[in-house]
PDB file of C-alpha atoms in Angstrom:
ATOM      1  CA  MET V   1       7.207  18.279 -10.144  1.00  0.00           C
ATOM      2  CA  HIS V   2       5.794  14.909 -11.308  1.00  0.00           C
ATOM      3  CA  THR V   3       4.038  16.224 -14.442  1.00  0.00           C
ATOM      4  CA  PRO V   4       6.678  15.136 -16.944  1.00  0.00           C
ATOM      5  CA  ILE V   5       6.630  11.581 -15.482  1.00  0.00           C
ATOM      6  CA  THR V   6       2.806  11.492 -15.630  1.00  0.00           C
ATOM      7  CA  GLU V   7       2.798  12.794 -19.154  1.00  0.00           C
ATOM      8  CA  ALA V   8       5.328  10.155 -20.196  1.00  0.00           C
ATOM      9  CA  LEU V   9       3.184   7.450 -18.600  1.00  0.00           C
ATOM     10  CA  GLU V  10       0.042   8.743 -20.377  1.00  0.00           C
ATOM     11  CA  ARG V  11       1.918   8.540 -23.693  1.00  0.00           C
ATOM     12  CA  ARG V  12       2.955   4.997 -22.609  1.00  0.00           C
ATOM     13  CA  ASP V  13       6.601   6.015 -22.953  1.00  0.00           C
ATOM     14  CA  ALA V  14       7.906   3.734 -20.254  1.00  0.00           C
ATOM     15  CA  ASP V  15      11.517   4.461 -20.938  1.00  0.00           C
ATOM     16  CA  ALA V  16      11.143   8.210 -20.502  1.00  0.00           C
ATOM     17  CA  ALA V  17       8.844   7.733 -17.482  1.00  0.00           C
ATOM     18  CA  ARG V  18      11.396   5.401 -15.837  1.00  0.00           C
ATOM     19  CA  GLN V  19      14.238   7.675 -16.399  1.00  0.00           C
ATOM     20  CA  LEU V  20      12.415  10.724 -15.041  1.00  0.00           C
ATOM     21  CA  ALA V  21      11.039   8.773 -12.059  1.00  0.00           C
ATOM     22  CA  GLU V  22      14.452   7.310 -11.239  1.00  0.00           C
ATOM     23  CA  GLN V  23      15.873  10.849 -11.244  1.00  0.00           C
ATOM     24  CA  ALA V  24      13.080  12.014  -8.927  1.00  0.00           C
ATOM     25  CA  VAL V  25      13.649   9.100  -6.553  1.00  0.00           C
ATOM     26  CA  ALA V  26      17.424   9.643  -6.550  1.00  0.00           C
ATOM     27  CA  LYS V  27      16.858  13.329  -5.726  1.00  0.00           C
ATOM     28  CA  ASP V  28      14.355  12.524  -2.915  1.00  0.00           C
ATOM     29  CA  PRO V  29      14.003   8.888  -1.916  1.00  0.00           C
ATOM     30  CA  GLY V  30      11.298   9.914   0.553  1.00  0.00           C
ATOM     31  CA  ASP V  31       8.969  11.122  -2.233  1.00  0.00           C
ATOM     32  CA  TRP V  32       6.255   8.504  -2.151  1.00  0.00           C
ATOM     33  CA  GLN V  33       4.656   9.830  -5.336  1.00  0.00           C
ATOM     34  CA  ALA V  34       7.866   9.482  -7.295  1.00  0.00           C
ATOM     35  CA  GLN V  35       8.300   5.959  -5.878  1.00  0.00           C
ATOM     36  CA  ARG V  36       4.729   5.073  -7.031  1.00  0.00           C
ATOM     37  CA  LEU V  37       5.298   6.496 -10.520  1.00  0.00           C
ATOM     38  CA  LEU V  38       8.568   4.627 -10.779  1.00  0.00           C
ATOM     39  CA  ALA V  39       6.739   1.435  -9.879  1.00  0.00           C
ATOM     40  CA  LEU V  40       4.229   2.067 -12.640  1.00  0.00           C
ATOM     41  CA  ALA V  41       6.906   2.738 -15.215  1.00  0.00           C
ATOM     42  CA  LEU V  42       8.782  -0.385 -14.207  1.00  0.00           C
ATOM     43  CA  SER V  43       5.661  -2.510 -14.477  1.00  0.00           C
ATOM     44  CA  MET V  44       4.943  -1.012 -17.875  1.00  0.00           C
ATOM     45  CA  GLN V  45       8.344  -2.247 -18.883  1.00  0.00           C
ATOM     46  CA  GLY V  46       7.469  -5.778 -17.529  1.00  0.00           C
ATOM     47  CA  ASP V  47       9.725  -5.536 -14.456  1.00  0.00           C
ATOM     48  CA  ASN V  48       7.079  -6.352 -11.883  1.00  0.00           C
ATOM     49  CA  SER V  49       9.536  -7.452  -9.213  1.00  0.00           C
ATOM     50  CA  ALA V  50      11.264  -4.029  -9.188  1.00  0.00           C
ATOM     51  CA  ALA V  51       7.860  -2.391  -9.358  1.00  0.00           C
ATOM     52  CA  HIS V  52       6.921  -4.149  -6.100  1.00  0.00           C
ATOM     53  CA  VAL V  53      10.123  -2.827  -4.412  1.00  0.00           C
ATOM     54  CA  HIS V  54       9.232   0.761  -5.240  1.00  0.00           C
ATOM     55  CA  LEU V  55       5.547   0.380  -4.583  1.00  0.00           C
ATOM     56  CA  ASP V  56       6.294  -1.141  -1.135  1.00  0.00           C
ATOM     57  CA  GLN V  57       8.625   1.839  -0.494  1.00  0.00           C
ATOM     58  CA  ALA V  58       5.832   4.262  -1.437  1.00  0.00           C
ATOM     59  CA  ILE V  59       3.448   2.433   0.945  1.00  0.00           C
ATOM     60  CA  ALA V  60       6.020   2.549   3.734  1.00  0.00           C
ATOM     61  CA  LEU V  61       6.311   6.304   3.216  1.00  0.00           C
ATOM     62  CA  ALA V  62       2.621   6.954   2.968  1.00  0.00           C
ATOM     63  CA  PRO V  63       0.601   4.078   4.332  1.00  0.00           C
ATOM     64  CA  HIS V  64      -2.503   6.255   4.652  1.00  0.00           C
ATOM     65  CA  GLU V  65      -2.661   6.759   0.827  1.00  0.00           C
ATOM     66  CA  ALA V  66      -5.445   4.374  -0.338  1.00  0.00           C
ATOM     67  CA  MET V  67      -4.373   4.762  -3.950  1.00  0.00           C
ATOM     68  CA  LEU V  68      -1.130   2.950  -3.131  1.00  0.00           C
ATOM     69  CA  HIS V  69      -2.958  -0.088  -1.783  1.00  0.00           C
ATOM     70  CA  VAL V  70      -5.213  -0.118  -4.821  1.00  0.00           C
ATOM     71  CA  GLN V  71      -2.076   0.043  -7.057  1.00  0.00           C
ATOM     72  CA  ARG V  72      -0.571  -2.904  -5.185  1.00  0.00           C
ATOM     73  CA  ALA V  73      -3.742  -4.958  -5.581  1.00  0.00           C
ATOM     74  CA  THR V  74      -3.899  -4.015  -9.282  1.00  0.00           C
ATOM     75  CA  LEU V  75      -0.227  -5.078  -9.791  1.00  0.00           C
ATOM     76  CA  LEU V  76      -0.967  -8.384  -8.105  1.00  0.00           C
ATOM     77  CA  LEU V  77      -3.997  -8.898 -10.279  1.00  0.00           C
ATOM     78  CA  ALA V  78      -1.993  -7.987 -13.405  1.00  0.00           C
ATOM     79  CA  GLU V  79       0.662 -10.620 -12.444  1.00  0.00           C
ATOM     80  CA  ALA V  80      -1.975 -13.253 -11.857  1.00  0.00           C
ATOM     81  CA  ARG V  81      -3.292 -12.532 -15.383  1.00  0.00           C
ATOM     82  CA  GLY V  82       0.230 -12.609 -16.841  1.00  0.00           C
ATOM     83  CA  GLY V  83       0.295  -8.872 -17.692  1.00  0.00           C
ATOM     84  CA  LYS V  84       1.561  -5.568 -16.435  1.00  0.00           C
ATOM     85  CA  LEU V  85       0.004  -3.005 -14.135  1.00  0.00           C
ATOM     86  CA  ALA V  86      -0.118  -0.542 -17.050  1.00  0.00           C
ATOM     87  CA  ASP V  87      -2.189  -3.063 -19.162  1.00  0.00           C
ATOM     88  CA  ILE V  88      -4.919  -3.055 -16.540  1.00  0.00           C
ATOM     89  CA  ALA V  89      -4.636   0.660 -15.734  1.00  0.00           C
ATOM     90  CA  ALA V  90      -4.605   1.688 -19.462  1.00  0.00           C
ATOM     91  CA  GLY V  91      -8.171   2.708 -19.377  1.00  0.00           C
ATOM     92  CA  ALA V  92      -7.783   4.882 -16.368  1.00  0.00           C
ATOM     93  CA  HIS V  93      -7.884   8.628 -16.826  1.00  0.00           C
ATOM     94  CA  HIS V  94      -5.415   9.347 -14.012  1.00  0.00           C
ATOM     95  CA  VAL V  95      -2.047   7.724 -13.389  1.00  0.00           C
TER      96      VAL V  95
END
């Protein structure tokens, strides 16, 4: 279900990833993975404040998912360095 979003993120096509993730979240707001992917796409576009909203929603839905807490820390680190989450995560093999 999330493969097209992940593929768009891997291509660094933030616009397509955002559109697909927004559709997934609209369809199922309780989908923590879609919330997480939307946060990543938003950050890739430089909208870190909106990224925080969706990342916080993902964490509220799945607080046991360690990856979400790592993503939040990475987003905070990126902001402190004046960048985007995607800039720091660019070298990662898995989004």
